[in-house]
XYZ file of C-alpha atoms in Angstrom:
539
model
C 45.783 82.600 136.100
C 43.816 83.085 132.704
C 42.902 85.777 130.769
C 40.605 86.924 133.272
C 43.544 88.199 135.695
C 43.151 91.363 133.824
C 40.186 92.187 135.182
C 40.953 91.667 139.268
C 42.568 93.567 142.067
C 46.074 92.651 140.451
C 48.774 95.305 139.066
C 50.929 94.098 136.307
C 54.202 93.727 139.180
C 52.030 91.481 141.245
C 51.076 89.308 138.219
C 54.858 89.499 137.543
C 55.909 88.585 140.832
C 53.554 85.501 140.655
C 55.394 83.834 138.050
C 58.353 84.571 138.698
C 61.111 81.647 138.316
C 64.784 83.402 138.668
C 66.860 83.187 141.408
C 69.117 85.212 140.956
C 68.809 89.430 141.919
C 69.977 90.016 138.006
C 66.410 87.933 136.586
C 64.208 89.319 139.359
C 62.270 91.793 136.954
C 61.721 89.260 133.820
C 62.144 86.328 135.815
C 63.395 83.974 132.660
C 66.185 81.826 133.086
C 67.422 79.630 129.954
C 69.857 77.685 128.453
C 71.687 74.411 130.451
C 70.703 75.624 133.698
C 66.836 75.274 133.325
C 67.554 71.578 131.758
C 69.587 70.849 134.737
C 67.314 72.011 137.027
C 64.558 70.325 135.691
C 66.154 66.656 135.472
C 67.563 66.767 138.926
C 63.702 66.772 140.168
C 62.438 64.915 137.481
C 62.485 61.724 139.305
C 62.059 63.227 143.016
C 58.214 64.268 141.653
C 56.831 61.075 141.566
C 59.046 58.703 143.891
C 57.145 57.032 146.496
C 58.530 55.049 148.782
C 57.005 55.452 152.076
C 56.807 53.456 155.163
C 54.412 52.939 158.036
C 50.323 51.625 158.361
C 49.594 50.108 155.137
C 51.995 51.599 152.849
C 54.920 49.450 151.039
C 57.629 50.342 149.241
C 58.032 50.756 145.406
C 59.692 47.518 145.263
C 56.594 45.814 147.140
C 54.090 43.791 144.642
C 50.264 43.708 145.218
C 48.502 40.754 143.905
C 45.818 43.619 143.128
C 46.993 47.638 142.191
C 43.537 48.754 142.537
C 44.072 47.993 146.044
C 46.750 50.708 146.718
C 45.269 53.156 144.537
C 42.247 53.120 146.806
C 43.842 53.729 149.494
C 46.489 56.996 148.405
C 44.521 59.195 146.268
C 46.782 62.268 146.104
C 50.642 62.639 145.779
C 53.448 63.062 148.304
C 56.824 61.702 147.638
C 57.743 60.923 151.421
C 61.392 58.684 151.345
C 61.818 55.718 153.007
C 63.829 57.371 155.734
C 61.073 59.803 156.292
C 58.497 60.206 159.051
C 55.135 59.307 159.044
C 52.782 61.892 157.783
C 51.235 64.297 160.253
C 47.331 65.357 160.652
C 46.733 68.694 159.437
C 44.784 71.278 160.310
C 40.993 72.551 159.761
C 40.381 72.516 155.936
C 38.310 75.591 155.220
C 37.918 74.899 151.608
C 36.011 71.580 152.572
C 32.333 72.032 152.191
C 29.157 69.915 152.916
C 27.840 70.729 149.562
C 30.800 68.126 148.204
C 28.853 65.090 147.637
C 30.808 62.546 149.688
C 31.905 58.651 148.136
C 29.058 56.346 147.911
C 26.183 58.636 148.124
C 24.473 60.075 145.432
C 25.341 63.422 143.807
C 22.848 66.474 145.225
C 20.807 67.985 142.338
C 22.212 70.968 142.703
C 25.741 69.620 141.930
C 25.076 68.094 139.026
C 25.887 69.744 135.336
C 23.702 71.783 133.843
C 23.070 69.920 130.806
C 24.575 72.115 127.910
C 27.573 71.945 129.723
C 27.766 67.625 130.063
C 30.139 65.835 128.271
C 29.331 62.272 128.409
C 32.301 60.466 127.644
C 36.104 61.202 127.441
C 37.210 61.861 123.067
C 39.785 62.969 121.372
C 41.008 66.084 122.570
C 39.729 68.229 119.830
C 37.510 70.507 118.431
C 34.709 71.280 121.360
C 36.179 68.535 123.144
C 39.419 70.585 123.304
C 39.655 70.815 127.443
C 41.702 70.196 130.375
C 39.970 66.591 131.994
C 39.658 65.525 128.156
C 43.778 66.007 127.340
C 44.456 64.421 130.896
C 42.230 61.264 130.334
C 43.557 60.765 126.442
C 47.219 60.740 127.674
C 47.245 59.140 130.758
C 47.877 55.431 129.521
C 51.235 56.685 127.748
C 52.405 58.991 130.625
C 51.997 55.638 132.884
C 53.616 53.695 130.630
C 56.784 55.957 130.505
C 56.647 57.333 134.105
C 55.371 53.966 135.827
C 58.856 52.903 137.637
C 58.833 56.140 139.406
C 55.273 57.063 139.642
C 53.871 57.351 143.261
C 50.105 55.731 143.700
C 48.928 58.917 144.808
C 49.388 59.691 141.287
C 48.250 57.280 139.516
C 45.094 57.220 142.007
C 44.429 60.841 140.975
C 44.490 60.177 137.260
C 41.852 56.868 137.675
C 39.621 59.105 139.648
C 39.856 61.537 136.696
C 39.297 58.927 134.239
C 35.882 57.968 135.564
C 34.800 61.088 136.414
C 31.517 61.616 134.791
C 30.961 58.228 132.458
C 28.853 55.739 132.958
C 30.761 53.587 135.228
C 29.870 56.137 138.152
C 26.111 56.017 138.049
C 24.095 59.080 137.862
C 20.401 60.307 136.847
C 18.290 59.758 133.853
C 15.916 62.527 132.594
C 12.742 62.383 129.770
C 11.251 65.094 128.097
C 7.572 64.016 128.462
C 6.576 66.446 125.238
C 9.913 65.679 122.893
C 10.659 61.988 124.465
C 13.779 63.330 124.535
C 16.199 61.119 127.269
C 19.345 63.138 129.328
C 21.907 61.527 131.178
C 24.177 62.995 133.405
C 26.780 60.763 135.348
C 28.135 61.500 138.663
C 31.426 63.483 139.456
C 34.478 61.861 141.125
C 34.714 64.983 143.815
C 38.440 64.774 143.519
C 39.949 68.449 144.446
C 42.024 68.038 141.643
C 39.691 67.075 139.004
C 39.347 70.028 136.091
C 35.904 69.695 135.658
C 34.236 69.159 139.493
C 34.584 70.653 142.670
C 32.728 74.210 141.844
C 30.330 74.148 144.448
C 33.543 73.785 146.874
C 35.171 76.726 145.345
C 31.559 78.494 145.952
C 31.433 77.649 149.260
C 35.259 78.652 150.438
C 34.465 82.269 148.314
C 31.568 82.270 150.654
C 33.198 81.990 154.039
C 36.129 84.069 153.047
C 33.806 86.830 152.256
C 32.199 86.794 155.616
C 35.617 87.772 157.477
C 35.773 90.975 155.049
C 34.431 94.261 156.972
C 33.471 97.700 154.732
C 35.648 100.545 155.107
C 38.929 98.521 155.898
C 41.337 98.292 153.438
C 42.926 95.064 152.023
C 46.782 93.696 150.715
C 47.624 91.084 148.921
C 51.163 89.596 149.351
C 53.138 86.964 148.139
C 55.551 85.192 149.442
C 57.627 83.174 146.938
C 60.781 80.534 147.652
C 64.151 80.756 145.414
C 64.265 78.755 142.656
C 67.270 76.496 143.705
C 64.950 74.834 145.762
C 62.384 73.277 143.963
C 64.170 69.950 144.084
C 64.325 69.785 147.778
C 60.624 70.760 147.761
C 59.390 68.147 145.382
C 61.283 65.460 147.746
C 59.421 66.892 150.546
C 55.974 68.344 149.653
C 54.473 68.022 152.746
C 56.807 69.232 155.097
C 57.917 72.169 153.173
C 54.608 73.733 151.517
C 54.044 73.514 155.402
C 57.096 75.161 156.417
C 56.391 77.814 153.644
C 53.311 78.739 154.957
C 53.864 79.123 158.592
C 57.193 80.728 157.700
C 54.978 83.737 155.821
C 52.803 84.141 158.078
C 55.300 84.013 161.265
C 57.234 86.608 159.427
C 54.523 89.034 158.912
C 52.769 88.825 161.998
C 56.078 89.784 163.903
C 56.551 92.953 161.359
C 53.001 93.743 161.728
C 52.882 93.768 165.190
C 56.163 95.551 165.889
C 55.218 98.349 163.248
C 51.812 99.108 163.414
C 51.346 97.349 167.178
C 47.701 95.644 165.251
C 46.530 92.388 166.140
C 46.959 90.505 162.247
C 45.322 88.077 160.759
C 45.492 86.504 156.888
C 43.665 84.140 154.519
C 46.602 82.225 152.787
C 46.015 79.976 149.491
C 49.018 77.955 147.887
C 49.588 77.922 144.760
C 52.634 75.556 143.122
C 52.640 76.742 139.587
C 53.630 79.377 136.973
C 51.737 79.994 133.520
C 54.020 77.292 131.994
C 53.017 74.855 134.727
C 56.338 74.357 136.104
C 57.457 74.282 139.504
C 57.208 77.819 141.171
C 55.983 78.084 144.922
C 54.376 80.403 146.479
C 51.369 81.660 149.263
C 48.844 84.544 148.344
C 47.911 86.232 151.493
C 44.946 88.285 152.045
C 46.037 90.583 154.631
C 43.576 93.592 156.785
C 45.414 96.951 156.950
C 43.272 97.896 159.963
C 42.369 96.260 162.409
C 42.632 96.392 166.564
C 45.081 97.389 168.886
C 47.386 94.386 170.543
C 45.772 95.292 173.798
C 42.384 95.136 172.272
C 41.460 98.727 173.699
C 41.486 100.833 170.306
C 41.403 100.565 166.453
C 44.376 100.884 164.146
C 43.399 102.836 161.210
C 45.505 101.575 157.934
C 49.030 103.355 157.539
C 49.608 106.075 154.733
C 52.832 106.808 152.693
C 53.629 110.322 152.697
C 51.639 112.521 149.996
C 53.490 115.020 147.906
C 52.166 118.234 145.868
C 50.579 115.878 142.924
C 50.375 112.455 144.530
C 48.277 111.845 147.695
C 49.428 109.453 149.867
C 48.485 105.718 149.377
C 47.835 102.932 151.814
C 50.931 101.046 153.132
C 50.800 97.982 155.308
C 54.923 96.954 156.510
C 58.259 97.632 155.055
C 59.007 95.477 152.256
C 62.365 94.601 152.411
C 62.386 93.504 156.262
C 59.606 91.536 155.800
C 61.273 89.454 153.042
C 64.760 89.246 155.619
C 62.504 88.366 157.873
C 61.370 85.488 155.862
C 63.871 84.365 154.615
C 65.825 83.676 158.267
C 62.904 81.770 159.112
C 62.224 79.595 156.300
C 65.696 78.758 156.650
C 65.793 78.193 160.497
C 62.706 75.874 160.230
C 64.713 74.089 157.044
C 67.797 73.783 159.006
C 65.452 72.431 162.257
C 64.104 69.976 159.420
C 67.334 68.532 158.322
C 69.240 68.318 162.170
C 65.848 66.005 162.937
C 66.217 64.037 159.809
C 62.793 65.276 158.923
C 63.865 65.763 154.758
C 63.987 62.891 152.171
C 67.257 63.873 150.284
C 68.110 61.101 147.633
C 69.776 61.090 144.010
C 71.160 64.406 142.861
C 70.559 65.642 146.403
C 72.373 62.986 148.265
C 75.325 65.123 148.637
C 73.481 67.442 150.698
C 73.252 64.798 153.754
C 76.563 65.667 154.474
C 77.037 68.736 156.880
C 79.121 70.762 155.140
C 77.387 70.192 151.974
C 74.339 71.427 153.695
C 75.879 74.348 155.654
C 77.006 75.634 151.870
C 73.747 74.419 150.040
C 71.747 77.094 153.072
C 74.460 79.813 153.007
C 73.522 79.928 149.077
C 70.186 80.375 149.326
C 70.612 83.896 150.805
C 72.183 84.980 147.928
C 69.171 84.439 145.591
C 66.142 86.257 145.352
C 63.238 85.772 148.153
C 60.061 87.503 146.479
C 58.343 89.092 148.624
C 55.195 91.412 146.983
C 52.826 93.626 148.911
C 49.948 94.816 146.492
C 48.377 97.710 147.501
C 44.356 97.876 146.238
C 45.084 99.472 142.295
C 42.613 102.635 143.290
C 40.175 103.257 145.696
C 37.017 101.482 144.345
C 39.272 98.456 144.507
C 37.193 95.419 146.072
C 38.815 92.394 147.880
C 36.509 90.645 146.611
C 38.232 90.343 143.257
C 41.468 88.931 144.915
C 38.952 86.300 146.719
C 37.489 85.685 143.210
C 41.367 85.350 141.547
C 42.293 82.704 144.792
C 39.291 80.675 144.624
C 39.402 79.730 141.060
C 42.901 77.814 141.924
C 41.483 76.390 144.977
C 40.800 73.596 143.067
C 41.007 71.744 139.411
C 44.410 71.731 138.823
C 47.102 74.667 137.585
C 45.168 75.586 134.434
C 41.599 76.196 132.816
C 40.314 75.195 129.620
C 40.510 78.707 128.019
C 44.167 78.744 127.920
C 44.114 76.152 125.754
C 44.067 76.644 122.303
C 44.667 72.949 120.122
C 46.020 69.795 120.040
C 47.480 68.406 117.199
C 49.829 65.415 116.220
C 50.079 64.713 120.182
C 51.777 68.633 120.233
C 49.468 70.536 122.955
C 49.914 74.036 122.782
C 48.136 76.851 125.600
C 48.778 80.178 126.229
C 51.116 81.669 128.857
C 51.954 84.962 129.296
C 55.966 86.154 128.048
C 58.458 86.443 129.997
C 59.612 89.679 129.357
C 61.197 92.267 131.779
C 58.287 95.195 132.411
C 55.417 92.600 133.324
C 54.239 92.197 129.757
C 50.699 91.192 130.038
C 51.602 89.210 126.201
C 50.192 85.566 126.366
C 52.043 83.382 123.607
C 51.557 80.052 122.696
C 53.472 77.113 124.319
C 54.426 73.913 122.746
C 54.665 70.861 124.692
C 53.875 66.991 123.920
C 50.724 65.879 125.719
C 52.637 63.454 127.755
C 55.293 66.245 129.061
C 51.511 68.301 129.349
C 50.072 65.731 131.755
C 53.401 64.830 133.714
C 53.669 69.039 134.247
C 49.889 68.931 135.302
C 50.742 65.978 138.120
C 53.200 67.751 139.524
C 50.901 69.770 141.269
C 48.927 66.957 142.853
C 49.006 67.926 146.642
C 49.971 65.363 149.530
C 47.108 63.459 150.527
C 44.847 65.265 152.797
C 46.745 69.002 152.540
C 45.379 71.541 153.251
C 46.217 74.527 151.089
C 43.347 77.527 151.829
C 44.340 77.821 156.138
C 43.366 80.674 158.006
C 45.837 82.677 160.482
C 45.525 85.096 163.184
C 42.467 86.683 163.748
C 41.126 84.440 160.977
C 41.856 81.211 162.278
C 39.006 78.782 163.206
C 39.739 79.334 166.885
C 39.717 83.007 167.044
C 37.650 84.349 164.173
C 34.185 84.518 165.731
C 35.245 86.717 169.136
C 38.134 88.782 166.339
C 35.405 89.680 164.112
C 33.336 90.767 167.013
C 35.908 93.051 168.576
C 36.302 94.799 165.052
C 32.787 95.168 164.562
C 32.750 96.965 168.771
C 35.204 98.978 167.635
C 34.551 100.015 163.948
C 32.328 103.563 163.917
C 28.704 102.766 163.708
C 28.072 103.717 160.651
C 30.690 101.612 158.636
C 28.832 98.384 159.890
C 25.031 99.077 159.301
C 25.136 98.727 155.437
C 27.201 95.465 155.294
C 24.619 94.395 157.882
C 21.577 95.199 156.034
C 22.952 93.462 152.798
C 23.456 90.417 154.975
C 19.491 90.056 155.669
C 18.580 90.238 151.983
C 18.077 86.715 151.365
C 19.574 85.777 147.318
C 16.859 84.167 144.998
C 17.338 80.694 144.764
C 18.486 79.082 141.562
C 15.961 76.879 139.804
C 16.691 73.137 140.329
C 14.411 72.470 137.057
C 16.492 71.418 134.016
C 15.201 72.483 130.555
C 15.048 69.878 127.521
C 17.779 70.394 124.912
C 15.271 70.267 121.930
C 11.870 72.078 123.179
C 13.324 73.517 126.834
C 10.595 72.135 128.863
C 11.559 70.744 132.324
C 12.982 67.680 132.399
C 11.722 64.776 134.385
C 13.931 62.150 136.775
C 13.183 58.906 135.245
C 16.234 56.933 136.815
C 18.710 57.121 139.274
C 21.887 54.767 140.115
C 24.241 56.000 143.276
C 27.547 56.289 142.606
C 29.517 53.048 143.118
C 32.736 52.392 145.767
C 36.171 53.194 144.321
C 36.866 50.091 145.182
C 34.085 48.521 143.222
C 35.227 50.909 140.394
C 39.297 50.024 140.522
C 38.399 46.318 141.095
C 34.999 45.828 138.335
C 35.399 45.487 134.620
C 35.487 48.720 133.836
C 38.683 49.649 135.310
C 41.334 51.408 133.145
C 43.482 49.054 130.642
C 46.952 50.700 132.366
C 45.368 49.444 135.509
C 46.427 45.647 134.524
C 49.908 46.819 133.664
């Protein structure tokens, strides 16, 4: 969410509605909410975010003591704050962001991974100047945020931040190029791969923008909507990550399939991408759906043509995919029926602030609450008629990995004082960015919030989209789609793209570059365990 949102398939209320953090009717438009109420909300999660005690397999409690951390860091590399009492974690589904072109652990990075070489950095600096960037601020204030953070810290996290830390220096091997004219020498190190690494991972968001595109048919007309939970329960949801961005995201798409279905009697299907953030990188919930408006009949016999609001004198009418307001009812009753089912099975980790709510009544009040706040529900309607889905594809895939913020946002560091740009919170969807002001510890503790449970899943596919389905849906819609609509998207198909040139220039003369050496990229657990291990790793 950069700079670049101006220029997608996004109107200034769906921008709005994705950062919105009120939850209460009276904030919905500007969505700010200050004074006591914000600090008390943010210090009854503050230690939920990183607690980690789970049981079962190999894990141990926070009390537990390894004669060697790099152990348990090797073994939880991402964050979920699971409570003792909780269950064991649950397989998830098909990952359609995963892509073969992600080198995998112990092999050596593809060429056509690797950096092109006037965009290498070689080794992690001082947050400054050129080096002014997301991976750079995270590596320089890691040892501090451990130190303060370390009695509540899960491993996932601190896993996440090692990987971070080598990704790209020596330590993790890589290639070695000469200039045979210049004798100039080039090395560039391998990646780490982790999804949440700011500076990796762009051949996976290249590859999920890929797939998606190949379930988008010509003449059909796309919505994006966004579901987003009430504020008052972010501290319940950082408790119980896993669970609960689950339940979110079935609980969307439940809820619109059953209004699409019993109003336009179409088959649906969505592409649904979580995102956990606002432009402040706090806590803020929420699924973008990519959503057909045609598409065919629930008996398969006919195509439904997209709905149209009624046109007056001035205005034609404008595409319209379900009624707004019973699709948010909707999901609110079942978010909070599959919350409720959560808590009766003793599914939820509720502990400090929250311990109250274990109680019955306490919980029967804490639910009856949560219908009096605000459940943001946005359908976005394509801005005009040229619109392309592929700009809301190219919006969702930059989040699909590297964390809740890119390096353009950023505009210094100074005297440990990082300060980015966010946009105002001001009632009207003011498109304003102004700086913010936070210390880089509070900067990197904000950025690990959003460190997904280990092995989740956030790009899924529903419907006529899923993995089981997709192949004989997209058939049926091509049978049934007039002739003519399909031809052109077909003939673009069999135009094969140029390929890129693997050859890398010199960065003196430009002439190609030739592979001298080569060194694969070394275990994590030869990396945790070896001398060149982080010093907060012997702490």
């Amino acid at each position: 969410e950069d700079r670049q949102t101006d220029n997608l398939s996004l109107s200034g209320q769906d921008r709005r509605c994705a950062t919105l953090r009120s939850d209460h009717p009276a904030d919905v438009q500007d969505g700010h909410r200050t004074g006591s109420y914000q600090e008390d909300r943010d210090s009854s999660y503050f230690e939920t975010q990183f607690r980690d005690r789970t049981i079962g397999g190999r894990r141990r409690s926070h009390g537990d003591q390894q004669a060697a951390r790099a152990q348990q860091l090797y073994n939880h590399h991402d964050l979920f704050t699971l409570s003792a009492r909780a269950p064991g974690v649950d397989s998830q589904p098909d990952r359609l962001a995963t892509s073969a072109s992600v080198p995998t652990l112990d092999r050596p990075i593809a060429a056509s991974s690797i950096p092109r070489v006037e965009e290498f950095r070689v080794e992690a600096s001082r947050a400054d100047g050129p080096d002014l960037t997301v991976a750079n601020l995270i590596k320089r204030f890691t040892p501090e945020f451990i130190a303060q953070h370390r009695h509540h810290l899960a491993r996932q996290v601190e896993s996440t931040l090692a990987r971070i830390g080598f990704c790209r220096t020596a330590p993790m091997g890589g290639r070695t190029y000469a200039c045979n004219q210049c004798q100039t020498k080039v090395s560039l190190y391998n990646s780490c791969a982790d999804r949440h690494c700011p500076q990796c991972s762009g051949a996976r968001r290249s590859n999920w923008l890929d797939k998606a595109a190949q379930l988008l048919l010509p003449d059909v007309t796309y919505f994006q909507v966004v579901f987003t939970l009430p504020d008052k329960l972010s501290p319940l949801i950082l408790g119980n990550r896993r669970e609960l961005y689950r339940t979110l995201m079935h609980a969307a798409w439940e809820s619109l399939k059953d209004c699409i279905e019993s109003e336009l009697g179409m088959q649906a299907s969505a592409m649904m991408v979580l995102h956990t953030w606002n432009q402040r990188l706090e806590h803020h919930p929420h699924v973008h759906l990519l959503v057909p408006g045609s598409g065919p009949s629930l008996d398969g016999q006919s195509w439904i043509e997209c709905q149209q609001t009624l046109g007056t004198g001035r205005r034609p009418g404008k595409p319209t995919l379900v009624d707004n307001r019973k699709l948010s009812s909707e999901f609110s009753k079942r978010f909070l029926k599959k919350l409720n089912s959560l808590h009766r099975r003793g599914k939820l980790a509720i502990e400090g602030q929250l311990a109250a709510l274990q109680e019955p009544l306490a919980w029967a009040k804490f639910t009856d609450s949560l219908l009096e706040h605000d459940w943001c529900v946005f359908i976005e309607r394509p801005p005009t008629a040229e619109s392309s889905p592929q700009h809301v594809l190219k919006y969702l895939a930059r989040y699909m990995t590297g964390g809740p913020i890119s390096d353009r946002r950023l505009t210094s560091c100074e005297n440990e004082i990082v300060t980015f740009l966010a946009r105002e919170k001001k009632k009207g969807g003011s498109k304003k960015q102004v700086p913010v002001e936070i210390s880089g510890v509070e900067f990197t503790r904000c950025w690990s919030l959003h460190i997904l449970p280990k092995g989740f899943t956030k790009s899924r596919c529903f419907g006529g989209y899923s993995s089981a389905n997709r192949t004989t849906f997209i058939a049926q819609c091509k049978l049934l789609l007039p002739p003519n609509t399909i031809a052109p998207q077909d003939k673009h198909q069999q135009v094969d793209a140029p390929q890129p040139s693997t050859e890398r220039p010199c960065p003196k003369c430009q002439q190609p570059l030739q592979l001298i050496a080569e060194t694969r990229r070394p275990s994590w657990r030869d990396l945790f365990y070896g001398p060149d291990h982080q010093p907060w790793f012997e702490s």
